[in-house]
Coordinates of C-alpha atoms and ligand atoms in Angstrom, one line a residue:
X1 CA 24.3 -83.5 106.3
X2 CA 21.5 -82.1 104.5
X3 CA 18.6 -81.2 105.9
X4 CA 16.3 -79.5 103.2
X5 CA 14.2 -81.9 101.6
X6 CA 15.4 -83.6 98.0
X7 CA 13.9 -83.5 94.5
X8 CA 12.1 -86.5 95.2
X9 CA 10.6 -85.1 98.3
X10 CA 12.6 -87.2 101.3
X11 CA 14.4 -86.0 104.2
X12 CA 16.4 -88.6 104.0
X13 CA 14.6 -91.9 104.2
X14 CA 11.7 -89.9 104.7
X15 CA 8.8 -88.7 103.7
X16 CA 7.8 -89.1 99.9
X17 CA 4.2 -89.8 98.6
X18 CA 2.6 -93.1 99.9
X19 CA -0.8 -92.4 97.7
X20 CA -3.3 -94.7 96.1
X21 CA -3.1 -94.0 92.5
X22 CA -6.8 -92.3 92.5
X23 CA -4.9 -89.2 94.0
X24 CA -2.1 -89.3 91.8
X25 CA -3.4 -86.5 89.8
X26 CA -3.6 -84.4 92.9
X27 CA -1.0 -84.8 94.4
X28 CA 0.7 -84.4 91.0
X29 CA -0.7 -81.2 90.4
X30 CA 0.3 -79.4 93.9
X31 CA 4.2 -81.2 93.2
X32 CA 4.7 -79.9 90.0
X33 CA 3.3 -75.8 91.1
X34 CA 3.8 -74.9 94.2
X35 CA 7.3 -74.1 94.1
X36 CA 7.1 -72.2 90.4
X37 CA 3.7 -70.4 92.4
X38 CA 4.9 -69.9 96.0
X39 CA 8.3 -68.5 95.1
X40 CA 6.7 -65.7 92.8
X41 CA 7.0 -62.1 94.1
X42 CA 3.4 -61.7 93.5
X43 CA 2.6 -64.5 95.7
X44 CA 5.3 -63.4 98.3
X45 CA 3.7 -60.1 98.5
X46 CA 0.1 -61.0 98.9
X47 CA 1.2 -63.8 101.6
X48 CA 3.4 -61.3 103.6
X49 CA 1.1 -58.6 103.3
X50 CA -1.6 -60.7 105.0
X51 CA 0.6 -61.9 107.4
X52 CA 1.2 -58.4 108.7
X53 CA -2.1 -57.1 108.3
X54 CA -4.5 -59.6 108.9
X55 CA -2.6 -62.1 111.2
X56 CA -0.5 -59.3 112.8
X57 CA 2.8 -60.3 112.2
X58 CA 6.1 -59.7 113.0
X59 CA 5.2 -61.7 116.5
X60 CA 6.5 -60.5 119.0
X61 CA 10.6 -61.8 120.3
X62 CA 9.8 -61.2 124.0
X63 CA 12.6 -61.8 126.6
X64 CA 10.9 -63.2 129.6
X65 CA 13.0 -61.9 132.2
X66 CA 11.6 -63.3 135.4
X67 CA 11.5 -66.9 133.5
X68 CA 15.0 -66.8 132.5
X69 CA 15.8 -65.6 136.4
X70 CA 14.0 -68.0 137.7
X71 CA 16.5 -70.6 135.3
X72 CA 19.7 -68.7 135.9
X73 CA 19.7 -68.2 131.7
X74 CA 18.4 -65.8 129.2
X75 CA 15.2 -67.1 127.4
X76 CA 13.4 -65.5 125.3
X77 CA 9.3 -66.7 123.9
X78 CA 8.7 -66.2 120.3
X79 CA 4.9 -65.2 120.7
X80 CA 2.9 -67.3 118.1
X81 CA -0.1 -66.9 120.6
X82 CA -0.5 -63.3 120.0
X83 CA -1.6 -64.1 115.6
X84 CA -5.2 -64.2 115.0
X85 CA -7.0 -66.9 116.0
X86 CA -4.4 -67.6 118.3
X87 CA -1.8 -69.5 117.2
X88 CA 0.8 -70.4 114.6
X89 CA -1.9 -72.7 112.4
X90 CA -3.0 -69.1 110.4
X91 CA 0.2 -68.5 108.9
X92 CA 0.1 -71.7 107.2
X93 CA -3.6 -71.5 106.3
X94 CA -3.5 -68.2 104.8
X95 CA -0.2 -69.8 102.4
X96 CA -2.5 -72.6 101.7
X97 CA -5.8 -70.3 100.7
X98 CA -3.0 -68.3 98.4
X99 CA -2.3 -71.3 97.0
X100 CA -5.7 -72.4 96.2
X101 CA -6.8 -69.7 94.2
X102 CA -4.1 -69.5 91.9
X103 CA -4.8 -72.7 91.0
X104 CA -8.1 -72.1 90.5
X105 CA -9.9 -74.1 93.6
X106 CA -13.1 -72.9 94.7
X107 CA -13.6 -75.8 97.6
X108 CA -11.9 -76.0 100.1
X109 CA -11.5 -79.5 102.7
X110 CA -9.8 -80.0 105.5
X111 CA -9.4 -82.4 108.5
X112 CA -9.4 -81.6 112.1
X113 CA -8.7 -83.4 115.5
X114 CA -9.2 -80.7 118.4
X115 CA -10.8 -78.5 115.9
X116 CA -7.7 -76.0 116.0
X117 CA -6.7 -76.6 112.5
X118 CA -10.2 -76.6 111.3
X119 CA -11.0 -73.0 112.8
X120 CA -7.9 -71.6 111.0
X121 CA -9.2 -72.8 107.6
X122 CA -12.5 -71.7 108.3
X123 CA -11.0 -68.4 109.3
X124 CA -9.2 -68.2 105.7
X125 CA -12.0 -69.6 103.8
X126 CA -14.2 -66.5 105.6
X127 CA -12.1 -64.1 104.4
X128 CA -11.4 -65.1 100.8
X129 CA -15.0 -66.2 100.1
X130 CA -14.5 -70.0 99.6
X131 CA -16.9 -72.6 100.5
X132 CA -15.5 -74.6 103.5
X133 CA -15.9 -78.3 104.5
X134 CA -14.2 -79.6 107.7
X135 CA -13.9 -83.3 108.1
X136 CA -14.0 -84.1 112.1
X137 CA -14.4 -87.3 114.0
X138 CA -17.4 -87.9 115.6
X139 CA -16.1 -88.7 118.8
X140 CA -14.7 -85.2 118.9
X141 CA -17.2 -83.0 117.6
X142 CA -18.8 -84.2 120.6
X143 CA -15.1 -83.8 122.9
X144 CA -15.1 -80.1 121.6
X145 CA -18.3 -78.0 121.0
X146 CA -16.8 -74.6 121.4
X147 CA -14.4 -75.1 118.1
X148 CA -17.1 -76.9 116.3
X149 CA -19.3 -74.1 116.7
X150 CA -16.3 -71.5 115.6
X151 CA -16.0 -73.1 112.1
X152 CA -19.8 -72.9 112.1
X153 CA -19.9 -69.3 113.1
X154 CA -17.2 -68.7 109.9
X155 CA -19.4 -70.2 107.7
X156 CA -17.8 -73.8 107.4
X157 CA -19.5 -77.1 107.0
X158 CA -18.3 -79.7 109.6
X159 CA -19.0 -83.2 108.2
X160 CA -18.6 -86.1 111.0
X161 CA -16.3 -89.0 110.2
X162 CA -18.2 -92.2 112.2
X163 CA -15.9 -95.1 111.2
X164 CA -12.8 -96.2 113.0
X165 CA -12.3 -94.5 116.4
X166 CA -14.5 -91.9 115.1
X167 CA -11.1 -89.1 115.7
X168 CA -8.6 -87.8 114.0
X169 CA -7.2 -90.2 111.6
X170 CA -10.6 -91.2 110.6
X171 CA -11.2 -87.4 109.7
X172 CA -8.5 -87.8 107.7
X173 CA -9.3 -90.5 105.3
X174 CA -13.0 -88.8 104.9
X175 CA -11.1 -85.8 103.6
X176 CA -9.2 -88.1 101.2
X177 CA -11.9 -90.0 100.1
X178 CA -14.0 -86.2 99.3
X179 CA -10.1 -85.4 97.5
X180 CA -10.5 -88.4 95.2
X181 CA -14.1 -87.5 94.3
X182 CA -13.6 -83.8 93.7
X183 CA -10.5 -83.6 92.0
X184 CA -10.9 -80.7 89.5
X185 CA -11.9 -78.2 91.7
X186 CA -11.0 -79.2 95.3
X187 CA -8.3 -78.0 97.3
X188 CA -7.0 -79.9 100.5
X189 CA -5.6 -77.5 103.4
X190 CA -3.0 -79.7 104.9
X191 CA -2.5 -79.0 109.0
X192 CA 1.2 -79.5 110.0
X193 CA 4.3 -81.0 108.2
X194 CA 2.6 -84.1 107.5
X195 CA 0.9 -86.1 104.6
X196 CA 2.7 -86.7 101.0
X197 CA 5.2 -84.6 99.6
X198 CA 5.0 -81.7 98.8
X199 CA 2.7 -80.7 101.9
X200 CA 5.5 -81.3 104.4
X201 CA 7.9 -78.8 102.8
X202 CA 5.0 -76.8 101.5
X203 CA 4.0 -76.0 105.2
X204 CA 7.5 -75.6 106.6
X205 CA 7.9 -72.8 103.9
X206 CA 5.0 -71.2 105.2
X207 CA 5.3 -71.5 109.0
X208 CA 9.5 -70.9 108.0
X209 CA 8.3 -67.2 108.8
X210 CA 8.7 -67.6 112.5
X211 CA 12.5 -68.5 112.1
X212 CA 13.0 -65.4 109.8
X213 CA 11.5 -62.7 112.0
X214 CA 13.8 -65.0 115.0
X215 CA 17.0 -63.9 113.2
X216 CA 16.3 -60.6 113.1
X217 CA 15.1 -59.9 116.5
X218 CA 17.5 -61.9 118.3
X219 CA 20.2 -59.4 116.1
X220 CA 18.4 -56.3 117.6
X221 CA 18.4 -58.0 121.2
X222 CA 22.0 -59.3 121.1
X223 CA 24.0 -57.8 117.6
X224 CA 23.7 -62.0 116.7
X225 CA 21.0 -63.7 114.6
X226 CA 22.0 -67.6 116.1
X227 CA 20.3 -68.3 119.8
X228 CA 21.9 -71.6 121.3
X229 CA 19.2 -73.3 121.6
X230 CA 15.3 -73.3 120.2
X231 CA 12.7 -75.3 122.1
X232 CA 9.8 -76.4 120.4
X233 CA 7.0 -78.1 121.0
X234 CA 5.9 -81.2 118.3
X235 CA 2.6 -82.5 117.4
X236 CA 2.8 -82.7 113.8
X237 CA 5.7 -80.9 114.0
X238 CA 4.7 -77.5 112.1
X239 CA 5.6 -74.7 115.0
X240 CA 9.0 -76.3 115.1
X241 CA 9.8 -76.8 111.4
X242 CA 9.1 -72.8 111.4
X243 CA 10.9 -72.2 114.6
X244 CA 14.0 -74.6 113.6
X245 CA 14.0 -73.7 109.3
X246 CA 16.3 -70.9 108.7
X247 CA 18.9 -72.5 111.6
X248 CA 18.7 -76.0 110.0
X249 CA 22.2 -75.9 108.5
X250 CA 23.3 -73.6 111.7
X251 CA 24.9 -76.3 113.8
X252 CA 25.9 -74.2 116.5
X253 CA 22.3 -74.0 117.4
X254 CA 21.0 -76.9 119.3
X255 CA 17.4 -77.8 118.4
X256 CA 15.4 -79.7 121.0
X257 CA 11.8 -81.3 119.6
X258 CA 9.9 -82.0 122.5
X259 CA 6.8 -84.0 122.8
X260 CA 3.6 -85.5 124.5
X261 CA 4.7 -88.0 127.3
X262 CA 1.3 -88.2 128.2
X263 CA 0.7 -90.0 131.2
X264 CA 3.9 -91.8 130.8
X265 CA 6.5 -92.8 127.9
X266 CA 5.7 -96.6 128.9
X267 CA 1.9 -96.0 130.4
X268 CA 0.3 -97.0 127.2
X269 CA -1.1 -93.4 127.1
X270 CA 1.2 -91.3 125.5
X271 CA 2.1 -89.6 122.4
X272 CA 5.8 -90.0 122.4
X273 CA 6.1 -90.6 118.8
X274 CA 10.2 -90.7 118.4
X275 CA 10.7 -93.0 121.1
X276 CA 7.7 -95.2 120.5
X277 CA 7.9 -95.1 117.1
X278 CA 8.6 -97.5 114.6
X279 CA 9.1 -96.7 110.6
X280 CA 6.0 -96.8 108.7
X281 CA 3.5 -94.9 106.5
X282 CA 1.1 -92.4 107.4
X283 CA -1.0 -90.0 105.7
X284 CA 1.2 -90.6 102.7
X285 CA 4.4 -90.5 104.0
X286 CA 6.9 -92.4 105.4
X287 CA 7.9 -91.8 109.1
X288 CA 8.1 -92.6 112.7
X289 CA 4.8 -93.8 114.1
X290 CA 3.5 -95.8 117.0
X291 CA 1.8 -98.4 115.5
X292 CA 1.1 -102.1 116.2
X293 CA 3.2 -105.3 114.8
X294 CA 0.4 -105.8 112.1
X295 CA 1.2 -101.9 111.4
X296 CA -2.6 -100.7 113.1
X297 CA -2.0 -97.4 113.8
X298 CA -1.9 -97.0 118.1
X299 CA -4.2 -94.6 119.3
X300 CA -2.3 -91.6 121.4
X301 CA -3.1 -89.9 124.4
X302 CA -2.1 -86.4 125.4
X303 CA -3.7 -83.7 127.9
X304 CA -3.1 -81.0 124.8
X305 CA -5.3 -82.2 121.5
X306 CA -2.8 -80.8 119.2
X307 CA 0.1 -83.4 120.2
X308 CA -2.5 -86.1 120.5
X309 CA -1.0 -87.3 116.8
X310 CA 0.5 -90.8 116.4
X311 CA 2.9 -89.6 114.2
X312 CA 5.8 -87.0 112.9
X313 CA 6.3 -84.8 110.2
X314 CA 9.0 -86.8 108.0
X315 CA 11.8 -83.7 108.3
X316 CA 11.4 -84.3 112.4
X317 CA 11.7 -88.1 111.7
X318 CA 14.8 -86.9 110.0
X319 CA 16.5 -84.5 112.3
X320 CA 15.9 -86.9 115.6
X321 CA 17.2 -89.8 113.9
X322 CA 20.2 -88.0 112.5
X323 CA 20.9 -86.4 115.9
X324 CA 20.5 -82.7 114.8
X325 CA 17.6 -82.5 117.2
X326 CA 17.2 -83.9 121.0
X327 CA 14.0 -85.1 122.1
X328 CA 12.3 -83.8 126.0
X329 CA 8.9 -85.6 126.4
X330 CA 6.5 -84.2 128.9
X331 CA 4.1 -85.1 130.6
X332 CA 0.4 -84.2 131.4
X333 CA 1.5 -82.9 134.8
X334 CA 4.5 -80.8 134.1
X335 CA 2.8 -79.1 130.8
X336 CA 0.3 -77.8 133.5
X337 CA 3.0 -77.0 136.2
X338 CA 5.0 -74.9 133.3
X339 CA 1.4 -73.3 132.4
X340 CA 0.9 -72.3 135.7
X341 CA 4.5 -71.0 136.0
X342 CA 4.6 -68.6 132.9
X343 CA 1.6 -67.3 134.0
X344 CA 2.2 -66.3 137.3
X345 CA 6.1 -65.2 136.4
X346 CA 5.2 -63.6 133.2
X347 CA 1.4 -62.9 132.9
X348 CA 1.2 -65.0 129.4
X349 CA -1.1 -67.8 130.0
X350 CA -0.2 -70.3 127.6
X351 CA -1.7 -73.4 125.2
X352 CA -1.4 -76.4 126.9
X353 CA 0.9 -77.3 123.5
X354 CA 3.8 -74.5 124.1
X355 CA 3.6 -75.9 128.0
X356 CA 5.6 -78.6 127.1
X357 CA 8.3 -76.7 125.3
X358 CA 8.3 -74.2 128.5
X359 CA 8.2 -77.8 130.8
X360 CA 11.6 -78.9 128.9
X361 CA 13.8 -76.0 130.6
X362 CA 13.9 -78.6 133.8
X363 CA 15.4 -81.2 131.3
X364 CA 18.1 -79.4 129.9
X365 CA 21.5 -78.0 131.1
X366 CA 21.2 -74.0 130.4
X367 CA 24.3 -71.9 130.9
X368 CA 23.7 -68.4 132.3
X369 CA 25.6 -67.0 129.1
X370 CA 23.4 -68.8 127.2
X371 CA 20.4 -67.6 124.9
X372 CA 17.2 -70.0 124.0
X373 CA 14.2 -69.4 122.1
X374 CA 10.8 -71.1 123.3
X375 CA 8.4 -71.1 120.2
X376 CA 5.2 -70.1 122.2
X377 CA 2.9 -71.7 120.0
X378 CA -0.2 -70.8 121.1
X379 CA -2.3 -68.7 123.8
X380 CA -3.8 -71.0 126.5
X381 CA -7.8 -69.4 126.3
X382 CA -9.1 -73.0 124.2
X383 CA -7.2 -74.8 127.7
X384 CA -8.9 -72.8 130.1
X385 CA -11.4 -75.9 130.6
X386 CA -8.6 -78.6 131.0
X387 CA -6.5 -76.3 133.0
X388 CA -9.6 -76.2 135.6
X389 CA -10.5 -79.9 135.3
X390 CA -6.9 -80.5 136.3
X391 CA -6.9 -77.9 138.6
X392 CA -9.5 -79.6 140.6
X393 CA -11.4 -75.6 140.1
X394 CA -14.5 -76.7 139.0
Ligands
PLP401 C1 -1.9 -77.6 116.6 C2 -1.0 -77.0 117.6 C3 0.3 -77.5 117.9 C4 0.8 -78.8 117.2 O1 1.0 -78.7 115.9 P1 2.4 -78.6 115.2 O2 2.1 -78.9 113.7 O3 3.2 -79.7 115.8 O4 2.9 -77.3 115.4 C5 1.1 -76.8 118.8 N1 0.7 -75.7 119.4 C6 -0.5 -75.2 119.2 C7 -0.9 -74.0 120.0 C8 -1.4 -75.8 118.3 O5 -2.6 -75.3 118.1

């Protein structure tokens, strides 16, 4: 089974580029360079040199001992919550920026939901000088004040999107619609392993980084690069596509997606994408999404904002369907409960996200001889507020 993506930019039967012809040219444009771009040693140099001294990579492979006690197993947390701006999102943004300039772009858009995705383009926009415009629903500019005064603070420009639901998906097509009227000199920063091809492979490339330093630090830990098992959490699906890329063809390793149960697989609020899901088109791409009969998107629910997505990055719609990766979904409840846990066992508080990934160790069978990697995606300080809503602390 192949698991990379082909020349025509499916996994599969997904993916592709779903696009009204106006962003042809685009769309075009990004297919046909950033392969010969990315791949140069220039490129890799500048990329990797930022990553270590701007985002502070190699994260950290930390082996939580008093978690993998408590679950009679040895698990170890690849720490995506200690990069700047605290979380995985950077490493794909500062690609991205990269990206931009060599071809030329001096704007930069991009969409946002919680505001997570937004603050790490604002972040790279900051630091290479680029004018920054961030595309938000209105509903949650409102819903989350803190991140929309970040991107501020950095110097971006967030434009409210007031049709539709007012949230994430009508964020989106605003950023589109800017896309098709700037085409010359407008670049799009693309959040997570979604939209047309080439961004999904584009942005596993980028985040593939957390899988590479994962080989190398399991080695020093064990004298092996291959862990049993990675558990990742899936919103998008961009933390995993790193965490899971460089083990995609190693089928001794068991990959396990997990995702938003909400407040209940069948409660009508959820976000549980690859069992709710039907094949359809999103963003440009063809996938799994939860959408009506007429094919109206379904609005999702999840405590965390960055698995609040109706749909899946076309390689997870791939690897679930084709059995190389087990779904866990998780509800509201237990992502807090597995929040609390790691903090009081291990002293990391953790984003609400990664608490789902951490919540899927009571799902699974885990052999004490057995190693697994949790892709910590994030560092809880934007939950804190949730955490103590749920809490009942405030
Ligand atoms: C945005 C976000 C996610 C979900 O996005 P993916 O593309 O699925 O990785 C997960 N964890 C954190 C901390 C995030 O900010």
């Amino acid at each position: 089974m192949n698991y990379k993506i082909d020349e025509k930019g499916f996994y599969g039967k997904f993916g592709g580029a779903y696009i009204p012809e106006m962003l042809h040219s685009n769309v075009m444009e990004l297919q046909e360079n950033y392969l010969a771009i990315t791949q140069t040693e220039e490129f890799q140099t500048e990329f990797r040199s930022l990553l270590k001294h701007y985002t502070g990579r190699p994260s950290p492979l930390y082996w939580a001992k008093r978690l993998s006690e408590k679950y009679g197993t040895k698990i170890y947390l690849k720490r995506e919550d200690l990069n700047h701006t605290g979380a995985h999102k950077i490493n794909n943004t500062i690609g991205q920026i990269l990206l931009a300039q060599k071809l030329g772009k001096t704007r930069i858009i991009a969409e946002t939901g919680a505001g997570q995705h937004g603050v790490a383009t604002a972040t790279v926009c900051a630091l290479m000088g680029l004018e920054c415009i961030v595309y938000m629903g209105e509903v949650d500019i409102e819903r989350q004040k803190p991140n929309v005064f970040r991107m501020k603070m950095l110097g971006a420009e967030v434009r409210p999107a007031t049709s539709g639901s007012k949230t994430l998906k009508d964020a989106t097509n605003e950023a589109i619609r800017d896309w098709i009227n700037n085409p010359v000199d407008t670049f799009y920063i693309i959040g997570s392993v979604v939209g047309p091809h080439p961004y999904p492979d584009m942005v596993a490339r980028f985040q593939s980084v957390i899988s590479r330093e994962m080989k190398e630090q399991l080695q020093e830990y064990e004298g092996r690069s291959n862990p049993d098992r990675i558990i990742a959490c899936v919103g998008g699906g961009s933390n995993a596509a790193g965490a899971f890329y460089h083990y995609l063809d190693d089928e001794d390793v068991t990959l396990v997606a997990v995702e938003a149960g909400g407040e209940g697989i069948h409660s009508g609020r959820s976000a549980a994408t690859s069992i709710l899901g039907t094949e359809g088109i999103i963003h440009g791409s063809k996938t799994l999404l939860m959408q009506t009969k007429d094919g109206q998107i379904i609005e999702p629910h999840s405590i965390s904002a960055g698995l609040d997505y109706p749909g899946i990055g076309p390689l997870h719609a791939h690897l679930i369907t084709t059995g190389r990766a087990e779904v866990v979904s998780i509800e509201d409840g237990e992502a807090v409960n597995a929040a609390i846990e790691l903090s009081r066992l291990e002293g990391i508080i953790p984003a609400l996200e990664s608490s789902h990934a951490l919540a899927a160790l009571d799902y699974l069978t885990l052999d004490k001889d057995e190693s697994t990697i949790i892709c910590l995606s994030g560092r809880g300080d934007k939950d804190l507020q949730t955490y103590m809503k749920y809490l009942n602390h405030e």
